[in-house]
PDB file of C-alpha atoms in Angstrom:
ATOM      1  CA  MET I   1       0.000   0.000   0.000  1.00 49.00           C
ATOM      2  CA  LEU I   2       1.314   3.425  -0.924  1.00 61.00           C
ATOM      3  CA  PHE I   3       0.466   5.513   2.168  1.00 70.00           C
ATOM      4  CA  ARG I   4       0.415   2.882   4.897  1.00 73.00           C
ATOM      5  CA  ARG I   5       1.855   3.467   8.350  1.00 74.00           C
ATOM      6  CA  ARG I   6       5.145   1.825   9.177  1.00 78.00           C
ATOM      7  CA  LYS I   7       4.050   1.101  12.719  1.00 82.00           C
ATOM      8  CA  LEU I   8       0.399   0.080  12.971  1.00 80.00           C
ATOM      9  CA  PRO I   9      -1.548   1.562  15.912  1.00 79.00           C
ATOM     10  CA  GLY I  10      -2.266  -0.687  18.853  1.00 84.00           C
ATOM     11  CA  ILE I  11      -5.680  -1.637  20.155  1.00 86.00           C
ATOM     12  CA  ARG I  12      -5.672   1.225  22.642  1.00 86.00           C
ATOM     13  CA  GLU I  13      -4.941   3.839  19.961  1.00 83.00           C
ATOM     14  CA  ARG I  14      -7.561   2.381  17.591  1.00 80.00           C
ATOM     15  CA  LEU I  15     -10.158   2.498  20.376  1.00 82.00           C
ATOM     16  CA  ARG I  16      -9.263   6.118  21.140  1.00 79.00           C
ATOM     17  CA  ILE I  17      -9.600   7.072  17.465  1.00 75.00           C
ATOM     18  CA  ALA I  18     -12.952   5.252  17.253  1.00 72.00           C
ATOM     19  CA  LEU I  19     -14.297   7.224  20.221  1.00 73.00           C
ATOM     20  CA  TRP I  20     -12.662  10.569  19.446  1.00 71.00           C
ATOM     21  CA  PRO I  21     -11.348  11.404  15.947  1.00 67.00           C
ATOM     22  CA  ARG I  22      -7.670  12.218  15.537  1.00 71.00           C
ATOM     23  CA  ARG I  23      -8.232  15.570  13.830  1.00 71.00           C
ATOM     24  CA  SER I  24     -11.465  16.996  15.242  1.00 71.00           C
ATOM     25  CA  VAL I  25     -15.160  16.242  15.381  1.00 69.00           C
ATOM     26  CA  GLY I  26     -15.989  19.156  13.068  1.00 75.00           C
ATOM     27  CA  ARG I  27     -13.542  17.994  10.435  1.00 78.00           C
ATOM     28  CA  SER I  28     -14.903  14.451  10.617  1.00 72.00           C
ATOM     29  CA  LEU I  29     -18.475  15.728  10.221  1.00 72.00           C
ATOM     30  CA  ARG I  30     -17.463  17.815   7.192  1.00 78.00           C
ATOM     31  CA  TYR I  31     -15.757  14.742   5.722  1.00 78.00           C
ATOM     32  CA  PHE I  32     -18.905  12.617   6.087  1.00 73.00           C
ATOM     33  CA  GLY I  33     -20.973  15.459   4.641  1.00 73.00           C
ATOM     34  CA  LYS I  34     -18.746  15.623   1.566  1.00 75.00           C
ATOM     35  CA  ARG I  35     -18.891  11.842   1.212  1.00 73.00           C
ATOM     36  CA  VAL I  36     -22.689  11.970   1.160  1.00 72.00           C
ATOM     37  CA  LEU I  37     -22.858  14.867  -1.299  1.00 71.00           C
ATOM     38  CA  ARG I  38     -20.357  13.308  -3.724  1.00 72.00           C
ATOM     39  CA  LEU I  39     -22.334  10.100  -4.143  1.00 75.00           C
ATOM     40  CA  ARG I  40     -23.405   9.451  -7.713  1.00 79.00           C
ATOM     41  CA  ALA I  41     -27.171   9.192  -7.341  1.00 82.00           C
ATOM     42  CA  THR I  42     -30.237  11.394  -7.535  1.00 88.00           C
ATOM     43  CA  PRO I  43     -30.714  13.913  -4.727  1.00 90.00           C
ATOM     44  CA  HIS I  44     -33.810  11.995  -3.595  1.00 92.00           C
ATOM     45  CA  ALA I  45     -31.893   8.704  -3.399  1.00 92.00           C
ATOM     46  CA  ILE I  46     -29.065  10.313  -1.416  1.00 90.00           C
ATOM     47  CA  ALA I  47     -31.426  12.077   0.997  1.00 93.00           C
ATOM     48  CA  ALA I  48     -33.683   9.028   1.388  1.00 94.00           C
ATOM     49  CA  GLY I  49     -30.717   6.755   2.051  1.00 93.00           C
ATOM     50  CA  PHE I  50     -29.226   9.127   4.611  1.00 93.00           C
ATOM     51  CA  ALA I  51     -32.632   9.491   6.300  1.00 95.00           C
ATOM     52  CA  CYS I  52     -32.909   5.677   6.466  1.00 95.00           C
ATOM     53  CA  GLY I  53     -29.549   5.556   8.211  1.00 93.00           C
ATOM     54  CA  ILE I  54     -30.644   8.194  10.708  1.00 93.00           C
ATOM     55  CA  PHE I  55     -33.861   6.270  11.359  1.00 94.00           C
ATOM     56  CA  ALA I  56     -31.953   3.014  11.910  1.00 93.00           C
ATOM     57  CA  ALA I  57     -29.579   4.696  14.375  1.00 90.00           C
ATOM     58  CA  PHE I  58     -32.525   5.168  16.756  1.00 91.00           C
ATOM     59  CA  ILE I  59     -33.187   1.415  17.036  1.00 90.00           C
ATOM     60  CA  PRO I  60     -31.830   0.233  20.410  1.00 87.00           C
ATOM     61  CA  LEU I  61     -30.627  -3.163  19.146  1.00 84.00           C
ATOM     62  CA  LEU I  62     -26.928  -2.863  18.402  1.00 82.00           C
ATOM     63  CA  GLY I  63     -25.600  -4.743  15.413  1.00 85.00           C
ATOM     64  CA  ILE I  64     -28.623  -4.426  13.154  1.00 89.00           C
ATOM     65  CA  HIS I  65     -28.467  -0.710  12.320  1.00 89.00           C
ATOM     66  CA  ILE I  66     -26.807  -1.174   8.926  1.00 91.00           C
ATOM     67  CA  ALA I  67     -29.071  -4.095   7.965  1.00 93.00           C
ATOM     68  CA  VAL I  68     -32.193  -2.095   8.855  1.00 93.00           C
ATOM     69  CA  ALA I  69     -30.910   1.029   7.078  1.00 93.00           C
ATOM     70  CA  VAL I  70     -30.057  -0.834   3.865  1.00 94.00           C
ATOM     71  CA  THR I  71     -33.357  -2.753   3.904  1.00 94.00           C
ATOM     72  CA  VAL I  72     -35.463   0.375   4.367  1.00 94.00           C
ATOM     73  CA  ALA I  73     -33.357   2.222   1.762  1.00 94.00           C
ATOM     74  CA  TRP I  74     -33.970  -0.611  -0.691  1.00 94.00           C
ATOM     75  CA  LEU I  75     -37.724  -0.458  -0.018  1.00 94.00           C
ATOM     76  CA  ILE I  76     -38.004   3.301  -0.642  1.00 93.00           C
ATOM     77  CA  GLY I  77     -35.349   3.658  -3.355  1.00 91.00           C
ATOM     78  CA  GLY I  78     -32.616   5.221  -1.258  1.00 92.00           C
ATOM     79  CA  ASN I  79     -28.872   5.011  -1.775  1.00 90.00           C
ATOM     80  CA  PHE I  80     -27.200   2.192   0.197  1.00 90.00           C
ATOM     81  CA  ALA I  81     -23.933   4.059   0.778  1.00 88.00           C
ATOM     82  CA  ALA I  82     -25.815   7.097   2.098  1.00 89.00           C
ATOM     83  CA  ALA I  83     -27.810   4.802   4.402  1.00 91.00           C
ATOM     84  CA  ILE I  84     -24.631   3.290   5.826  1.00 89.00           C
ATOM     85  CA  ILE I  85     -23.095   6.733   6.322  1.00 87.00           C
ATOM     86  CA  GLY I  86     -26.319   7.853   8.035  1.00 88.00           C
ATOM     87  CA  THR I  87     -25.997   5.103  10.628  1.00 90.00           C
ATOM     88  CA  THR I  88     -22.809   6.745  11.902  1.00 84.00           C
ATOM     89  CA  LEU I  89     -25.075   9.006  13.943  1.00 79.00           C
ATOM     90  CA  GLY I  90     -25.347   6.045  16.295  1.00 76.00           C
ATOM     91  CA  ASN I  91     -21.871   6.381  17.748  1.00 77.00           C
ATOM     92  CA  PRO I  92     -20.855   5.743  21.371  1.00 74.00           C
ATOM     93  CA  LEU I  93     -21.018   9.441  22.261  1.00 75.00           C
ATOM     94  CA  ILE I  94     -24.584  10.015  21.047  1.00 83.00           C
ATOM     95  CA  LEU I  95     -26.256   6.633  21.665  1.00 82.00           C
ATOM     96  CA  PRO I  96     -26.887   7.161  25.405  1.00 84.00           C
ATOM     97  CA  PHE I  97     -28.862  10.333  24.626  1.00 89.00           C
ATOM     98  CA  ILE I  98     -30.787   8.592  21.845  1.00 88.00           C
ATOM     99  CA  TRP I  99     -31.571   5.649  24.130  1.00 85.00           C
ATOM    100  CA  ALA I 100     -32.748   7.911  26.932  1.00 84.00           C
ATOM    101  CA  ALA I 101     -35.027   9.778  24.526  1.00 88.00           C
ATOM    102  CA  THR I 102     -36.437   6.568  23.022  1.00 89.00           C
ATOM    103  CA  LEU I 103     -37.088   5.150  26.501  1.00 85.00           C
ATOM    104  CA  GLU I 104     -38.945   8.314  27.544  1.00 86.00           C
ATOM    105  CA  ALA I 105     -40.945   8.436  24.299  1.00 88.00           C
ATOM    106  CA  GLY I 106     -41.778   4.728  24.473  1.00 88.00           C
ATOM    107  CA  SER I 107     -42.865   4.971  28.105  1.00 83.00           C
ATOM    108  CA  PHE I 108     -45.057   7.941  27.204  1.00 86.00           C
ATOM    109  CA  VAL I 109     -46.663   6.079  24.280  1.00 85.00           C
ATOM    110  CA  MET I 110     -47.271   2.967  26.391  1.00 80.00           C
ATOM    111  CA  THR I 111     -48.617   4.658  29.541  1.00 79.00           C
ATOM    112  CA  GLY I 112     -49.981   7.920  28.174  1.00 76.00           C
ATOM    113  CA  SER I 113     -48.161  10.058  30.713  1.00 71.00           C
ATOM    114  CA  LEU I 114     -44.627  11.134  31.521  1.00 69.00           C
ATOM    115  CA  SER I 115     -43.185   9.093  34.347  1.00 67.00           C
ATOM    116  CA  ALA I 116     -40.837  10.560  36.910  1.00 61.00           C
ATOM    117  CA  ASP I 117     -38.533   7.528  36.774  1.00 62.00           C
ATOM    118  CA  PRO I 118     -38.902   5.362  33.638  1.00 59.00           C
ATOM    119  CA  LEU I 119     -36.045   3.050  34.671  1.00 62.00           C
ATOM    120  CA  PRO I 120     -36.784   0.091  36.954  1.00 60.00           C
ATOM    121  CA  HIS I 121     -35.155   0.268  40.379  1.00 58.00           C
ATOM    122  CA  HIS I 122     -33.381  -3.065  39.904  1.00 61.00           C
ATOM    123  CA  LEU I 123     -31.862  -2.133  36.515  1.00 61.00           C
ATOM    124  CA  GLY I 124     -28.301  -2.826  37.668  1.00 58.00           C
ATOM    125  CA  SER I 125     -29.005  -6.455  38.495  1.00 60.00           C
ATOM    126  CA  MET I 126     -31.011  -6.832  35.285  1.00 60.00           C
ATOM    127  CA  LEU I 127     -28.089  -5.583  33.194  1.00 62.00           C
ATOM    128  CA  ARG I 128     -25.601  -7.792  35.036  1.00 62.00           C
ATOM    129  CA  HIS I 129     -27.444 -10.929  33.960  1.00 64.00           C
ATOM    130  CA  LEU I 130     -28.319  -9.675  30.436  1.00 66.00           C
ATOM    131  CA  ASP I 131     -31.381 -11.878  30.142  1.00 61.00           C
ATOM    132  CA  PHE I 132     -33.358 -10.697  27.105  1.00 62.00           C
ATOM    133  CA  ALA I 133     -36.671 -11.926  28.522  1.00 65.00           C
ATOM    134  CA  VAL I 134     -36.161  -9.946  31.737  1.00 63.00           C
ATOM    135  CA  LEU I 135     -35.046  -6.787  29.892  1.00 65.00           C
ATOM    136  CA  TRP I 136     -37.856  -6.916  27.310  1.00 68.00           C
ATOM    137  CA  GLY I 137     -40.785  -5.494  29.292  1.00 69.00           C
ATOM    138  CA  PRO I 138     -39.260  -2.659  31.299  1.00 68.00           C
ATOM    139  CA  LEU I 139     -36.507  -1.582  28.895  1.00 76.00           C
ATOM    140  CA  ILE I 140     -36.314  -2.922  25.329  1.00 80.00           C
ATOM    141  CA  LYS I 141     -40.021  -2.806  24.433  1.00 86.00           C
ATOM    142  CA  PRO I 142     -40.467   0.885  25.386  1.00 86.00           C
ATOM    143  CA  MET I 143     -37.224   1.757  23.614  1.00 86.00           C
ATOM    144  CA  LEU I 144     -38.337   0.009  20.411  1.00 90.00           C
ATOM    145  CA  ILE I 145     -41.735   1.703  20.551  1.00 91.00           C
ATOM    146  CA  GLY I 146     -40.143   5.095  21.206  1.00 91.00           C
ATOM    147  CA  ALA I 147     -37.564   4.595  18.450  1.00 92.00           C
ATOM    148  CA  VAL I 148     -40.194   4.623  15.706  1.00 93.00           C
ATOM    149  CA  PRO I 149     -41.641   8.144  16.162  1.00 94.00           C
ATOM    150  CA  LEU I 150     -38.297   9.685  17.132  1.00 93.00           C
ATOM    151  CA  GLY I 151     -36.497   7.958  14.253  1.00 93.00           C
ATOM    152  CA  LEU I 152     -39.160   9.046  11.767  1.00 94.00           C
ATOM    153  CA  ALA I 153     -39.030  12.624  13.054  1.00 95.00           C
ATOM    154  CA  ALA I 154     -35.227  12.702  12.807  1.00 93.00           C
ATOM    155  CA  ALA I 155     -35.338  11.168   9.320  1.00 94.00           C
ATOM    156  CA  LEU I 156     -37.845  13.761   8.111  1.00 95.00           C
ATOM    157  CA  LEU I 157     -35.835  16.526   9.744  1.00 95.00           C
ATOM    158  CA  VAL I 158     -32.707  15.399   7.872  1.00 94.00           C
ATOM    159  CA  TYR I 159     -34.255  14.472   4.489  1.00 95.00           C
ATOM    160  CA  PHE I 160     -35.044  17.944   3.170  1.00 96.00           C
ATOM    161  CA  PRO I 161     -31.736  19.677   4.021  1.00 94.00           C
ATOM    162  CA  VAL I 162     -29.752  16.743   2.590  1.00 91.00           C
ATOM    163  CA  ARG I 163     -31.841  16.747  -0.591  1.00 93.00           C
ATOM    164  CA  TRP I 164     -31.368  20.505  -0.987  1.00 93.00           C
ATOM    165  CA  ALA I 165     -27.610  20.200  -0.362  1.00 89.00           C
ATOM    166  CA  ALA I 166     -27.254  17.307  -2.826  1.00 87.00           C
ATOM    167  CA  THR I 167     -29.230  19.190  -5.486  1.00 90.00           C
ATOM    168  CA  SER I 168     -27.202  22.370  -5.117  1.00 88.00           C
ATOM    169  CA  PHE I 169     -23.900  20.436  -5.008  1.00 84.00           C
ATOM    170  CA  GLN I 170     -24.758  18.502  -8.172  1.00 82.00           C
ATOM    171  CA  ASP I 171     -25.915  21.675  -9.953  1.00 86.00           C
ATOM    172  CA  ARG I 172     -22.672  23.475  -9.065  1.00 82.00           C
ATOM    173  CA  ARG I 173     -20.684  20.470 -10.184  1.00 78.00           C
ATOM    174  CA  LYS I 174     -22.517  20.312 -13.542  1.00 78.00           C
ATOM    175  CA  SER I 175     -22.033  24.022 -14.159  1.00 79.00           C
ATOM    176  CA  GLY I 176     -18.326  23.610 -13.369  1.00 69.00           C
ATOM    177  CA  PHE I 177     -18.048  20.823 -15.947  1.00 62.00           C
ATOM    178  CA  ARG I 178     -19.807  23.009 -18.534  1.00 59.00           C
ATOM    179  CA  LEU I 179     -17.380  25.856 -17.868  1.00 56.00           C
ATOM    180  CA  GLU I 180     -14.428  23.493 -18.320  1.00 56.00           C
ATOM    181  CA  LYS I 181     -15.755  22.421 -21.735  1.00 60.00           C
ATOM    182  CA  VAL I 182     -16.168  26.053 -22.812  1.00 56.00           C
ATOM    183  CA  ALA I 183     -12.684  26.949 -21.604  1.00 56.00           C
ATOM    184  CA  GLU I 184     -10.942  24.117 -23.477  1.00 60.00           C
ATOM    185  CA  PRO I 185      -8.801  25.341 -26.383  1.00 61.00           C
ATOM    186  CA  THR I 186      -9.876  24.080 -29.789  1.00 58.00           C
TER     187      THR I 186
END
Protein backbone atom coordinates (compact mmCIF):
# COMPACT_ATOMS: atom_id res chain seq x y z
CA MET A 1 0.00 0.00 0.00
CA LEU A 2 1.31 3.43 -0.92
CA PHE A 3 0.47 5.51 2.17
CA ARG A 4 0.41 2.88 4.90
CA ARG A 5 1.86 3.47 8.35
CA ARG A 6 5.14 1.83 9.18
CA LYS A 7 4.05 1.10 12.72
CA LEU A 8 0.40 0.08 12.97
CA PRO A 9 -1.55 1.56 15.91
CA GLY A 10 -2.27 -0.69 18.85
CA ILE A 11 -5.68 -1.64 20.16
CA ARG A 12 -5.67 1.22 22.64
CA GLU A 13 -4.94 3.84 19.96
CA ARG A 14 -7.56 2.38 17.59
CA LEU A 15 -10.16 2.50 20.38
CA ARG A 16 -9.26 6.12 21.14
CA ILE A 17 -9.60 7.07 17.46
CA ALA A 18 -12.95 5.25 17.25
CA LEU A 19 -14.30 7.22 20.22
CA TRP A 20 -12.66 10.57 19.45
CA PRO A 21 -11.35 11.40 15.95
CA ARG A 22 -7.67 12.22 15.54
CA ARG A 23 -8.23 15.57 13.83
CA SER A 24 -11.47 17.00 15.24
CA VAL A 25 -15.16 16.24 15.38
CA GLY A 26 -15.99 19.16 13.07
CA ARG A 27 -13.54 17.99 10.43
CA SER A 28 -14.90 14.45 10.62
CA LEU A 29 -18.47 15.73 10.22
CA ARG A 30 -17.46 17.82 7.19
CA TYR A 31 -15.76 14.74 5.72
CA PHE A 32 -18.91 12.62 6.09
CA GLY A 33 -20.97 15.46 4.64
CA LYS A 34 -18.75 15.62 1.57
CA ARG A 35 -18.89 11.84 1.21
CA VAL A 36 -22.69 11.97 1.16
CA LEU A 37 -22.86 14.87 -1.30
CA ARG A 38 -20.36 13.31 -3.72
CA LEU A 39 -22.33 10.10 -4.14
CA ARG A 40 -23.41 9.45 -7.71
CA ALA A 41 -27.17 9.19 -7.34
CA THR A 42 -30.24 11.39 -7.54
CA PRO A 43 -30.71 13.91 -4.73
CA HIS A 44 -33.81 12.00 -3.59
CA ALA A 45 -31.89 8.70 -3.40
CA ILE A 46 -29.07 10.31 -1.42
CA ALA A 47 -31.43 12.08 1.00
CA ALA A 48 -33.68 9.03 1.39
CA GLY A 49 -30.72 6.76 2.05
CA PHE A 50 -29.23 9.13 4.61
CA ALA A 51 -32.63 9.49 6.30
CA CYS A 52 -32.91 5.68 6.47
CA GLY A 53 -29.55 5.56 8.21
CA ILE A 54 -30.64 8.19 10.71
CA PHE A 55 -33.86 6.27 11.36
CA ALA A 56 -31.95 3.01 11.91
CA ALA A 57 -29.58 4.70 14.38
CA PHE A 58 -32.53 5.17 16.76
CA ILE A 59 -33.19 1.42 17.04
CA PRO A 60 -31.83 0.23 20.41
CA LEU A 61 -30.63 -3.16 19.15
CA LEU A 62 -26.93 -2.86 18.40
CA GLY A 63 -25.60 -4.74 15.41
CA ILE A 64 -28.62 -4.43 13.15
CA HIS A 65 -28.47 -0.71 12.32
CA ILE A 66 -26.81 -1.17 8.93
CA ALA A 67 -29.07 -4.09 7.97
CA VAL A 68 -32.19 -2.09 8.85
CA ALA A 69 -30.91 1.03 7.08
CA VAL A 70 -30.06 -0.83 3.87
CA THR A 71 -33.36 -2.75 3.90
CA VAL A 72 -35.46 0.38 4.37
CA ALA A 73 -33.36 2.22 1.76
CA TRP A 74 -33.97 -0.61 -0.69
CA LEU A 75 -37.72 -0.46 -0.02
CA ILE A 76 -38.00 3.30 -0.64
CA GLY A 77 -35.35 3.66 -3.36
CA GLY A 78 -32.62 5.22 -1.26
CA ASN A 79 -28.87 5.01 -1.78
CA PHE A 80 -27.20 2.19 0.20
CA ALA A 81 -23.93 4.06 0.78
CA ALA A 82 -25.81 7.10 2.10
CA ALA A 83 -27.81 4.80 4.40
CA ILE A 84 -24.63 3.29 5.83
CA ILE A 85 -23.10 6.73 6.32
CA GLY A 86 -26.32 7.85 8.03
CA THR A 87 -26.00 5.10 10.63
CA THR A 88 -22.81 6.75 11.90
CA LEU A 89 -25.07 9.01 13.94
CA GLY A 90 -25.35 6.05 16.29
CA ASN A 91 -21.87 6.38 17.75
CA PRO A 92 -20.85 5.74 21.37
CA LEU A 93 -21.02 9.44 22.26
CA ILE A 94 -24.58 10.01 21.05
CA LEU A 95 -26.26 6.63 21.67
CA PRO A 96 -26.89 7.16 25.41
CA PHE A 97 -28.86 10.33 24.63
CA ILE A 98 -30.79 8.59 21.84
CA TRP A 99 -31.57 5.65 24.13
CA ALA A 100 -32.75 7.91 26.93
CA ALA A 101 -35.03 9.78 24.53
CA THR A 102 -36.44 6.57 23.02
CA LEU A 103 -37.09 5.15 26.50
CA GLU A 104 -38.94 8.31 27.54
CA ALA A 105 -40.94 8.44 24.30
CA GLY A 106 -41.78 4.73 24.47
CA SER A 107 -42.87 4.97 28.11
CA PHE A 108 -45.06 7.94 27.20
CA VAL A 109 -46.66 6.08 24.28
CA MET A 110 -47.27 2.97 26.39
CA THR A 111 -48.62 4.66 29.54
CA GLY A 112 -49.98 7.92 28.17
CA SER A 113 -48.16 10.06 30.71
CA LEU A 114 -44.63 11.13 31.52
CA SER A 115 -43.19 9.09 34.35
CA ALA A 116 -40.84 10.56 36.91
CA ASP A 117 -38.53 7.53 36.77
CA PRO A 118 -38.90 5.36 33.64
CA LEU A 119 -36.05 3.05 34.67
CA PRO A 120 -36.78 0.09 36.95
CA HIS A 121 -35.15 0.27 40.38
CA HIS A 122 -33.38 -3.06 39.90
CA LEU A 123 -31.86 -2.13 36.51
CA GLY A 124 -28.30 -2.83 37.67
CA SER A 125 -29.01 -6.46 38.50
CA MET A 126 -31.01 -6.83 35.28
CA LEU A 127 -28.09 -5.58 33.19
CA ARG A 128 -25.60 -7.79 35.04
CA HIS A 129 -27.44 -10.93 33.96
CA LEU A 130 -28.32 -9.68 30.44
CA ASP A 131 -31.38 -11.88 30.14
CA PHE A 132 -33.36 -10.70 27.10
CA ALA A 133 -36.67 -11.93 28.52
CA VAL A 134 -36.16 -9.95 31.74
CA LEU A 135 -35.05 -6.79 29.89
CA TRP A 136 -37.86 -6.92 27.31
CA GLY A 137 -40.78 -5.49 29.29
CA PRO A 138 -39.26 -2.66 31.30
CA LEU A 139 -36.51 -1.58 28.89
CA ILE A 140 -36.31 -2.92 25.33
CA LYS A 141 -40.02 -2.81 24.43
CA PRO A 142 -40.47 0.89 25.39
CA MET A 143 -37.22 1.76 23.61
CA LEU A 144 -38.34 0.01 20.41
CA ILE A 145 -41.73 1.70 20.55
CA GLY A 146 -40.14 5.10 21.21
CA ALA A 147 -37.56 4.59 18.45
CA VAL A 148 -40.19 4.62 15.71
CA PRO A 149 -41.64 8.14 16.16
CA LEU A 150 -38.30 9.68 17.13
CA GLY A 151 -36.50 7.96 14.25
CA LEU A 152 -39.16 9.05 11.77
CA ALA A 153 -39.03 12.62 13.05
CA ALA A 154 -35.23 12.70 12.81
CA ALA A 155 -35.34 11.17 9.32
CA LEU A 156 -37.84 13.76 8.11
CA LEU A 157 -35.84 16.53 9.74
CA VAL A 158 -32.71 15.40 7.87
CA TYR A 159 -34.25 14.47 4.49
CA PHE A 160 -35.04 17.94 3.17
CA PRO A 161 -31.74 19.68 4.02
CA VAL A 162 -29.75 16.74 2.59
CA ARG A 163 -31.84 16.75 -0.59
CA TRP A 164 -31.37 20.50 -0.99
CA ALA A 165 -27.61 20.20 -0.36
CA ALA A 166 -27.25 17.31 -2.83
CA THR A 167 -29.23 19.19 -5.49
CA SER A 168 -27.20 22.37 -5.12
CA PHE A 169 -23.90 20.44 -5.01
CA GLN A 170 -24.76 18.50 -8.17
CA ASP A 171 -25.92 21.67 -9.95
CA ARG A 172 -22.67 23.47 -9.07
CA ARG A 173 -20.68 20.47 -10.18
CA LYS A 174 -22.52 20.31 -13.54
CA SER A 175 -22.03 24.02 -14.16
CA GLY A 176 -18.33 23.61 -13.37
CA PHE A 177 -18.05 20.82 -15.95
CA ARG A 178 -19.81 23.01 -18.53
CA LEU A 179 -17.38 25.86 -17.87
CA GLU A 180 -14.43 23.49 -18.32
CA LYS A 181 -15.76 22.42 -21.74
CA VAL A 182 -16.17 26.05 -22.81
CA ALA A 183 -12.68 26.95 -21.60
CA GLU A 184 -10.94 24.12 -23.48
CA PRO A 185 -8.80 25.34 -26.38
CA THR A 186 -9.88 24.08 -29.79
